[in-house]
mmCIF file of C-alpha atoms in Angstrom:
data_model
loop_
_atom_site.group_PDB
_atom_site.id
_atom_site.type_symbol
_atom_site.label_atom_id
_atom_site.label_comp_id
_atom_site.label_asym_id
_atom_site.label_seq_id
_atom_site.Cartn_x
_atom_site.Cartn_y
_atom_site.Cartn_z
ATOM 1 C CA MET A 1138 113.894 108.843 50.672
ATOM 2 C CA GLY A 1139 112.713 112.248 49.819
ATOM 3 C CA ALA A 1140 110.305 110.949 47.194
ATOM 4 C CA GLN A 1141 108.928 108.471 49.817
ATOM 5 C CA LEU A 1142 108.531 111.260 52.457
ATOM 6 C CA ARG A 1143 106.566 113.347 49.827
ATOM 7 C CA VAL A 1144 104.194 110.284 49.283
ATOM 8 C CA TYR A 1145 103.513 109.970 52.921
ATOM 9 C CA LYS A 1146 102.621 113.774 53.303
ATOM 10 C CA ARG A 1147 100.306 113.515 50.438
ATOM 11 C CA ARG A 1148 98.479 110.513 51.760
ATOM 12 C CA ILE A 1149 98.274 112.204 55.179
ATOM 13 C CA ARG A 1150 96.616 115.238 53.754
ATOM 14 C CA SER A 1151 94.208 112.978 51.760
ATOM 15 C CA VAL A 1152 93.232 111.056 54.833
ATOM 16 C CA THR A 1153 92.980 114.177 56.981
ATOM 17 C CA ALA A 1154 90.530 115.671 54.339
ATOM 18 C CA THR A 1155 88.533 112.538 54.311
ATOM 19 C CA LYS A 1156 88.447 112.432 58.294
ATOM 20 C CA LYS A 1157 86.821 115.947 58.206
ATOM 21 C CA ILE A 1158 84.110 114.634 55.929
ATOM 22 C CA THR A 1159 83.186 111.760 57.783
ATOM 23 C CA LYS A 1160 83.344 113.597 61.181
ATOM 24 C CA ALA A 1161 80.959 116.048 59.499
ATOM 25 C CA MET A 1162 78.731 113.391 58.436
ATOM 26 C CA GLU A 1163 78.757 111.714 61.790
ATOM 27 C CA MET A 1164 77.653 115.043 63.385
ATOM 28 C CA ILE A 1165 74.904 115.343 60.649
ATOM 29 C CA ALA A 1166 73.598 111.895 61.307
ATOM 30 C CA ALA A 1167 73.696 112.275 65.036
ATOM 31 C CA SER A 1168 71.427 115.413 64.958
ATOM 32 C CA ARG A 1169 69.076 113.759 62.467
ATOM 33 C CA VAL A 1170 68.618 110.618 64.596
ATOM 34 C CA VAL A 1171 67.400 112.699 67.498
ATOM 35 C CA LYS A 1172 64.816 114.351 65.385
ATOM 36 C CA ALA A 1173 63.825 110.966 63.856
ATOM 37 C CA GLN A 1174 63.500 109.404 67.458
ATOM 38 C CA ARG A 1175 61.167 112.145 68.485
ATOM 39 C CA LYS A 1176 58.870 111.316 65.480
ATOM 40 C CA VAL A 1177 58.907 107.694 66.256
ATOM 41 C CA ALA A 1178 57.917 108.309 69.709
ATOM 42 C CA ALA A 1179 54.923 110.642 68.629
ATOM 43 C CA SER A 1180 53.599 108.284 65.932
ATOM 44 C CA THR A 1181 53.891 104.906 67.842
ATOM 45 C CA PRO A 1182 51.034 105.649 70.234
ATOM 46 C CA TYR A 1183 48.527 106.551 67.352
ATOM 47 C CA ALA A 1184 49.491 103.509 65.440
ATOM 48 C CA GLN A 1185 49.053 101.212 68.417
ATOM 49 C CA GLU A 1186 45.649 102.712 69.525
ATOM 50 C CA LEU A 1187 44.375 102.383 65.881
ATOM 51 C CA THR A 1188 45.380 98.847 65.778
ATOM 52 C CA ARG A 1189 43.409 98.178 69.102
ATOM 53 C CA ALA A 1190 40.590 100.016 67.610
ATOM 54 C CA VAL A 1191 40.644 97.705 64.591
ATOM 55 C CA THR A 1192 40.927 94.757 66.744
ATOM 56 C CA ALA A 1193 38.060 95.780 68.785
ATOM 57 C CA VAL A 1194 35.829 96.117 65.586
ATOM 58 C CA GLY A 1195 37.048 92.737 64.319
ATOM 59 C CA THR A 1196 36.422 90.890 67.635
ATOM 60 C CA GLY A 1197 33.153 92.521 68.252
ATOM 61 C CA SER A 1198 31.473 91.488 64.973
ATOM 62 C CA ASN A 1199 31.354 88.681 62.590
ATOM 63 C CA THR A 1200 31.998 90.911 59.371
ATOM 64 C CA LYS A 1201 34.391 89.405 56.812
ATOM 65 C CA HIS A 1202 36.796 92.118 55.842
ATOM 66 C CA PRO A 1203 40.369 92.323 54.285
ATOM 67 C CA LEU A 1204 41.610 93.775 57.661
ATOM 68 C CA THR A 1205 40.531 90.940 59.794
ATOM 69 C CA THR A 1206 39.556 88.055 57.788
ATOM 70 C CA GLU A 1207 42.225 85.528 56.494
ATOM 71 C CA ALA A 1208 41.500 83.825 53.019
ATOM 72 C CA GLU A 1209 40.905 80.040 53.109
ATOM 73 C CA ASN A 1210 43.625 79.357 50.395
ATOM 74 C CA PRO A 1211 45.857 82.660 50.062
ATOM 75 C CA THR A 1212 47.642 82.444 46.867
ATOM 76 C CA ARG A 1213 49.191 85.915 46.489
ATOM 77 C CA ALA A 1214 50.937 88.118 48.871
ATOM 78 C CA ALA A 1215 52.492 91.632 48.998
ATOM 79 C CA VAL A 1216 55.780 92.449 50.549
ATOM 80 C CA LEU A 1217 56.808 96.087 51.127
ATOM 81 C CA LEU A 1218 60.533 96.608 51.652
ATOM 82 C CA LEU A 1219 61.867 99.579 53.300
ATOM 83 C CA THR A 1220 65.502 100.588 52.540
ATOM 84 C CA SER A 1221 67.361 103.956 52.215
ATOM 85 C CA ASP A 1222 67.993 106.216 49.088
ATOM 86 C CA ARG A 1223 71.649 106.582 50.345
ATOM 87 C CA GLY A 1224 74.500 104.375 51.519
ATOM 88 C CA LEU A 1225 77.240 104.943 54.060
ATOM 89 C CA ALA A 1226 75.101 103.225 56.551
ATOM 90 C CA GLY A 1227 76.868 99.993 57.337
ATOM 91 C CA ALA A 1228 74.924 96.705 56.930
ATOM 92 C CA PHE A 1229 71.470 98.653 57.305
ATOM 93 C CA ASN A 1230 70.254 98.170 53.694
ATOM 94 C CA SER A 1231 71.773 94.612 53.294
ATOM 95 C CA ASN A 1232 70.008 93.407 56.473
ATOM 96 C CA ALA A 1233 66.616 94.558 55.479
ATOM 97 C CA ILE A 1234 67.193 93.085 51.930
ATOM 98 C CA LYS A 1235 68.153 89.750 53.482
ATOM 99 C CA ALA A 1236 65.094 89.706 55.735
ATOM 100 C CA ALA A 1237 62.870 90.531 52.727
ATOM 101 C CA GLU A 1238 64.343 87.766 50.694
ATOM 102 C CA GLN A 1239 63.965 85.233 53.503
ATOM 103 C CA LEU A 1240 60.276 86.336 53.927
ATOM 104 C CA THR A 1241 59.862 86.016 50.196
ATOM 105 C CA GLU A 1242 61.369 82.395 50.133
ATOM 106 C CA ARG A 1243 59.076 81.474 53.102
ATOM 107 C CA LEU A 1244 55.894 82.658 51.381
ATOM 108 C CA GLU A 1245 56.810 80.991 48.038
ATOM 109 C CA ARG A 1246 57.357 77.643 50.017
ATOM 110 C CA ASP A 1247 53.646 78.006 51.226
ATOM 111 C CA GLY A 1248 52.606 78.298 47.569
ATOM 112 C CA LYS A 1249 52.098 82.067 47.444
ATOM 113 C CA GLN A 1250 53.009 84.290 44.510
ATOM 114 C CA VAL A 1251 54.775 87.511 46.056
ATOM 115 C CA GLU A 1252 54.467 91.029 44.641
ATOM 116 C CA THR A 1253 57.296 93.111 45.774
ATOM 117 C CA TYR A 1254 57.089 96.774 46.747
ATOM 118 C CA ILE A 1255 60.152 98.782 47.490
ATOM 119 C CA VAL A 1256 60.913 101.913 49.207
ATOM 120 C CA GLY A 1257 64.444 103.377 48.693
ATOM 121 C CA ARG A 1258 66.954 103.474 45.807
ATOM 122 C CA ARG A 1259 69.260 100.924 47.459
ATOM 123 C CA GLY A 1260 66.789 98.196 47.720
ATOM 124 C CA LEU A 1261 65.575 98.912 44.129
ATOM 125 C CA ALA A 1262 69.088 98.841 42.682
ATOM 126 C CA HIS A 1263 69.621 95.474 44.403
ATOM 127 C CA TYR A 1264 66.732 93.915 42.821
ATOM 128 C CA ASN A 1265 67.063 95.644 39.297
ATOM 129 C CA PHE A 1266 70.832 94.269 39.348
ATOM 130 C CA ARG A 1267 69.421 90.661 39.714
ATOM 131 C CA GLU A 1268 66.606 91.351 37.331
ATOM 132 C CA ARG A 1269 64.002 90.627 39.969
ATOM 133 C CA LYS A 1270 60.459 91.843 39.214
ATOM 134 C CA VAL A 1271 59.311 94.976 41.359
ATOM 135 C CA ALA A 1272 55.619 95.781 41.422
ATOM 136 C CA GLU A 1273 56.232 99.480 42.397
ATOM 137 C CA SER A 1274 58.978 101.393 43.935
ATOM 138 C CA PHE A 1275 59.210 104.846 45.753
ATOM 139 C CA ALA A 1276 62.364 107.083 46.487
ATOM 140 C CA GLY A 1277 63.418 110.536 47.558
ATOM 141 C CA PHE A 1278 61.947 110.764 50.932
ATOM 142 C CA THR A 1279 63.711 108.082 53.029
ATOM 143 C CA ASP A 1280 65.767 110.474 55.247
ATOM 144 C CA GLU A 1281 62.776 112.411 56.349
ATOM 145 C CA PRO A 1282 59.572 110.704 55.696
ATOM 146 C CA SER A 1283 56.045 112.517 56.078
ATOM 147 C CA TYR A 1284 52.734 111.293 56.514
ATOM 148 C CA ALA A 1285 51.991 112.119 52.689
ATOM 149 C CA ASP A 1286 54.694 110.015 51.751
ATOM 150 C CA ALA A 1287 53.224 107.101 53.672
ATOM 151 C CA LYS A 1288 49.850 107.735 52.019
ATOM 152 C CA LYS A 1289 51.647 107.554 48.699
ATOM 153 C CA VAL A 1290 53.167 104.119 49.386
ATOM 154 C CA ALA A 1291 50.012 102.654 51.101
ATOM 155 C CA ALA A 1292 47.746 103.648 48.089
ATOM 156 C CA PRO A 1293 48.636 100.889 45.677
ATOM 157 C CA LEU A 1294 48.965 98.270 48.580
ATOM 158 C CA ILE A 1295 45.434 99.194 49.893
ATOM 159 C CA GLU A 1296 44.252 98.798 46.033
ATOM 160 C CA ALA A 1297 45.748 95.545 45.979
ATOM 161 C CA ILE A 1298 44.277 94.120 49.088
ATOM 162 C CA GLU A 1299 40.782 95.371 48.080
ATOM 163 C CA GLN A 1300 40.997 93.743 44.751
ATOM 164 C CA ASP A 1301 40.292 90.021 44.099
ATOM 165 C CA THR A 1302 43.447 87.812 43.493
ATOM 166 C CA ALA A 1303 41.882 86.939 40.154
ATOM 167 C CA GLU A 1304 42.209 90.540 39.064
ATOM 168 C CA GLY A 1305 45.774 90.960 40.371
ATOM 169 C CA GLY A 1306 44.952 91.604 44.057
ATOM 170 C CA VAL A 1307 46.690 90.140 47.071
ATOM 171 C CA ASP A 1308 45.535 88.116 50.186
ATOM 172 C CA GLU A 1309 48.246 89.184 52.580
ATOM 173 C CA LEU A 1310 50.223 92.355 52.927
ATOM 174 C CA HIS A 1311 53.750 92.017 54.686
ATOM 175 C CA ILE A 1312 56.170 94.670 55.583
ATOM 176 C CA VAL A 1313 59.989 94.515 56.043
ATOM 177 C CA TYR A 1314 61.737 97.483 57.813
ATOM 178 C CA THR A 1315 64.597 98.171 60.402
ATOM 179 C CA GLU A 1316 63.263 98.719 63.851
ATOM 180 C CA PHE A 1317 64.928 101.202 65.904
ATOM 181 C CA VAL A 1318 65.917 99.703 69.346
ATOM 182 C CA SER A 1319 68.658 102.103 70.462
ATOM 183 C CA MET A 1320 71.571 104.028 69.132
ATOM 184 C CA MET A 1321 73.749 100.898 68.957
ATOM 185 C CA THR A 1322 71.007 98.323 67.938
ATOM 186 C CA GLN A 1323 68.773 98.310 64.908
ATOM 187 C CA THR A 1324 67.069 95.172 63.934
ATOM 188 C CA ALA A 1325 65.357 94.109 60.561
ATOM 189 C CA VAL A 1326 62.042 92.695 61.175
ATOM 190 C CA ASP A 1327 59.057 91.435 59.060
ATOM 191 C CA SER A 1328 55.554 91.894 60.086
ATOM 192 C CA ARG A 1329 52.303 90.869 58.505
ATOM 193 C CA LEU A 1330 49.865 93.953 58.268
ATOM 194 C CA LEU A 1331 46.844 92.322 56.544
ATOM 195 C CA PRO A 1332 45.053 90.466 57.800
ATOM 196 C CA LEU A 1333 45.300 91.497 61.178
ATOM 197 C CA ARG A 1334 46.037 88.603 63.545
ATOM 198 C CA LEU A 1335 43.251 89.397 66.107
ATOM 199 C CA GLU A 1336 44.415 86.593 68.466
ATOM 200 C CA GLU A 1337 47.896 88.161 68.973
ATOM 201 C CA VAL A 1338 46.678 91.701 69.482
ATOM 202 C CA ALA A 1339 44.033 90.212 71.935
ATOM 203 C CA ALA A 1340 46.719 88.261 73.775
ATOM 204 C CA GLU A 1341 49.100 91.201 74.041
ATOM 205 C CA SER A 1342 46.161 93.170 75.701
ATOM 206 C CA THR A 1343 45.380 90.433 78.081
ATOM 207 C CA THR A 1344 49.203 90.517 79.247
ATOM 208 C CA LYS A 1345 48.854 94.201 80.021
ATOM 209 C CA ASP A 1346 45.669 93.527 82.125
ATOM 210 C CA GLU A 1347 43.615 95.574 79.528
ATOM 211 C CA ILE A 1348 40.056 94.626 78.438
ATOM 212 C CA LEU A 1349 38.846 95.703 75.052
ATOM 213 C CA PRO A 1350 35.400 97.546 75.376
ATOM 214 C CA LEU A 1351 32.225 96.429 73.656
ATOM 215 C CA PHE A 1352 31.045 98.761 70.837
ATOM 216 C CA ASP A 1353 27.845 99.161 69.042
ATOM 217 C CA PHE A 1354 28.690 100.138 65.173
ATOM 218 C CA GLU A 1355 26.593 102.521 63.141
ATOM 219 C CA PRO A 1356 25.772 102.254 60.377
ATOM 220 C CA SER A 1357 27.604 98.810 60.430
ATOM 221 C CA ALA A 1358 30.800 97.187 61.406
ATOM 222 C CA GLU A 1359 31.782 96.722 57.836
ATOM 223 C CA ASP A 1360 31.295 100.408 57.146
ATOM 224 C CA VAL A 1361 33.774 101.126 60.223
ATOM 225 C CA LEU A 1362 36.440 98.714 58.771
ATOM 226 C CA ASP A 1363 36.104 100.259 55.562
ATOM 227 C CA ALA A 1364 36.955 103.618 57.067
ATOM 228 C CA LEU A 1365 39.793 102.093 59.169
ATOM 229 C CA LEU A 1366 41.491 100.170 56.541
ATOM 230 C CA PRO A 1367 43.444 103.067 54.748
ATOM 231 C CA ARG A 1368 44.167 104.843 58.136
ATOM 232 C CA TYR A 1369 45.426 101.605 59.751
ATOM 233 C CA VAL A 1370 47.746 100.730 56.660
ATOM 234 C CA GLU A 1371 48.866 104.383 56.402
ATOM 235 C CA SER A 1372 49.776 104.735 60.154
ATOM 236 C CA ARG A 1373 51.609 101.515 60.317
ATOM 237 C CA ILE A 1374 53.621 102.139 57.199
ATOM 238 C CA TYR A 1375 54.275 105.750 58.413
ATOM 239 C CA ASN A 1376 55.576 104.522 61.763
ATOM 240 C CA ALA A 1377 57.658 101.903 59.856
ATOM 241 C CA LEU A 1378 59.176 104.580 57.555
ATOM 242 C CA LEU A 1379 60.143 106.605 60.508
ATOM 243 C CA GLN A 1380 61.650 103.669 62.435
ATOM 244 C CA SER A 1381 63.534 102.841 59.275
ATOM 245 C CA ALA A 1382 64.839 106.504 58.931
ATOM 246 C CA ALA A 1383 65.991 106.640 62.666
ATOM 247 C CA SER A 1384 67.724 103.488 62.247
ATOM 248 C CA LYS A 1385 69.464 104.503 59.053
ATOM 249 C CA HIS A 1386 70.632 107.759 60.714
ATOM 250 C CA ALA A 1387 72.013 105.662 63.664
ATOM 251 C CA ALA A 1388 73.792 103.147 61.329
ATOM 252 C CA THR A 1389 75.210 106.220 59.293
ATOM 253 C CA ARG A 1390 76.411 107.726 62.694
ATOM 254 C CA ARG A 1391 78.043 104.579 63.764
ATOM 255 C CA ALA A 1392 79.633 103.839 60.494
ATOM 256 C CA MET A 1393 80.949 107.406 60.099
ATOM 257 C CA LYS A 1394 82.418 107.351 63.513
ATOM 258 C CA SER A 1395 84.295 104.092 62.806
ATOM 259 C CA ALA A 1396 85.517 105.565 59.581
ATOM 260 C CA THR A 1397 86.768 108.838 61.571
ATOM 261 C CA ASP A 1398 88.432 106.685 64.038
ATOM 262 C CA ASN A 1399 89.973 104.527 61.495
ATOM 263 C CA ALA A 1400 91.152 107.619 59.617
ATOM 264 C CA GLY A 1401 92.793 108.981 62.866
ATOM 265 C CA GLU A 1402 94.710 105.581 63.376
ATOM 266 C CA LEU A 1403 95.804 105.553 59.707
ATOM 267 C CA ILE A 1404 97.113 109.279 60.152
ATOM 268 C CA ASN A 1405 99.058 108.282 63.104
ATOM 269 C CA THR A 1406 100.555 105.279 61.252
ATOM 270 C CA LEU A 1407 101.321 107.308 58.159
ATOM 271 C CA SER A 1408 102.883 110.087 60.469
ATOM 272 C CA ARG A 1409 105.254 107.582 62.196
ATOM 273 C CA LEU A 1410 106.429 106.287 58.786
ATOM 274 C CA ALA A 1411 106.967 109.834 57.724
ATOM 275 C CA ASN A 1412 108.955 110.601 60.730
ATOM 276 C CA ALA A 1413 110.867 107.328 60.249
ATOM 277 C CA ALA A 1414 111.515 108.313 56.413
ATOM 278 C CA ARG A 1415 112.542 111.909 57.351
ATOM 279 C CA GLN A 1416 114.960 110.560 59.949
ATOM 280 C CA ALA A 1417 116.547 108.025 57.516
ATOM 281 C CA GLU A 1418 116.771 110.959 55.059
ATOM 282 C CA ILE A 1419 118.581 113.055 57.736
ATOM 283 C CA THR A 1420 120.721 110.215 58.675
ATOM 284 C CA GLN A 1421 121.637 109.616 54.983
ATOM 285 C CA GLU A 1422 122.556 113.291 54.464
ATOM 286 C CA ILE A 1423 124.743 113.162 57.643
ATOM 287 C CA SER A 1424 126.513 110.077 56.382
ATOM 288 C CA GLU A 1425 127.006 111.664 53.000
ATOM 289 C CA ILE A 1426 128.544 114.860 54.660
ATOM 290 C CA VAL A 1427 130.671 112.730 56.821
ATOM 291 C CA GLY A 1428 131.816 110.714 53.979
ATOM 292 C CA GLY A 1429 132.404 113.662 51.932
ATOM 293 C CA SER A 1430 134.586 115.362 54.510
ATOM 294 C CA SER A 1431 136.604 112.211 55.188
ATOM 295 C CA ALA A 1432 137.399 111.935 51.587
ATOM 296 C CA LEU A 1433 138.385 115.560 51.343
ATOM 297 C CA ALA A 1434 140.436 115.104 54.392
ATOM 298 C CA ASP A 1435 142.244 112.135 52.961
ATOM 299 C CA ALA A 1436 142.686 113.902 49.464
ATOM 300 C CA ASN A 1437 144.432 116.947 51.294
ATOM 301 C CA ALA A 1438 146.642 114.447 53.315
ATOM 302 C CA GLY A 1439 147.776 112.853 50.117
ATOM 303 C CA SER A 1440 148.445 116.067 48.474
ATOM 304 C CA ASP A 1441 150.429 117.223 51.383
ATOM 305 C CA ASN A 1442 152.752 113.990 51.033
#
């Protein structure tokens, strides 16, 4: 019984130490998700207005441009997958990877060759383990992405969309990321960045009772679109990176809270088992003392006789 009691006490100490770690990680994630939420709120209006500006240029001119013009027979597409560098975030990474794989299958069924770009070590490890080709990967900034990181990610994608497909370029650009809905809800979504669906943006503006203004473009609409192309891609990727970071921190907070609660329940269970083992040990000692006393009394009675 004594050995069993020592085992329980050792496990209680181990689980208690783990509980302290998970509680600290929960508090860190809670502080980070607030900062990430503020950055998302600050970047979203800029990305939305830039999208409206591109839409205004596209609908106000007949210029053919990669931003607004769909290829007649698209054959190649780029998919940007946003994951995290670290785990301990529940199903955050697996949901994003699953959404990217479903998007890839859908594009391949349409006869398109898919080039995959990945942000985050978790996504890259998943694809490398399954020996899947990755065009380019980025890591080291998923917890706190900056606009410079977004520019670095956007650079090869912009180059690919500007190139002809015969030279290794792509006709479409898609992005898969985790949208931050609330502290309890984060949803993996896929969105087509390029070419921009002008009809959908115009319909959205109509539902908001907004009318896109008419513009005159100098020197030309094509030059304006050339200038807007990198800004549009960078801003959308930056907003997606921030959404993904906020979602990751929220998922980590939720996972660590669950781990802390489970550790507390395990400590209570082990404490009850330890108390039962200690009680059994005390009972056994008392039984041995009583038995020894009775045997000694019987021995003394026999010697008296």
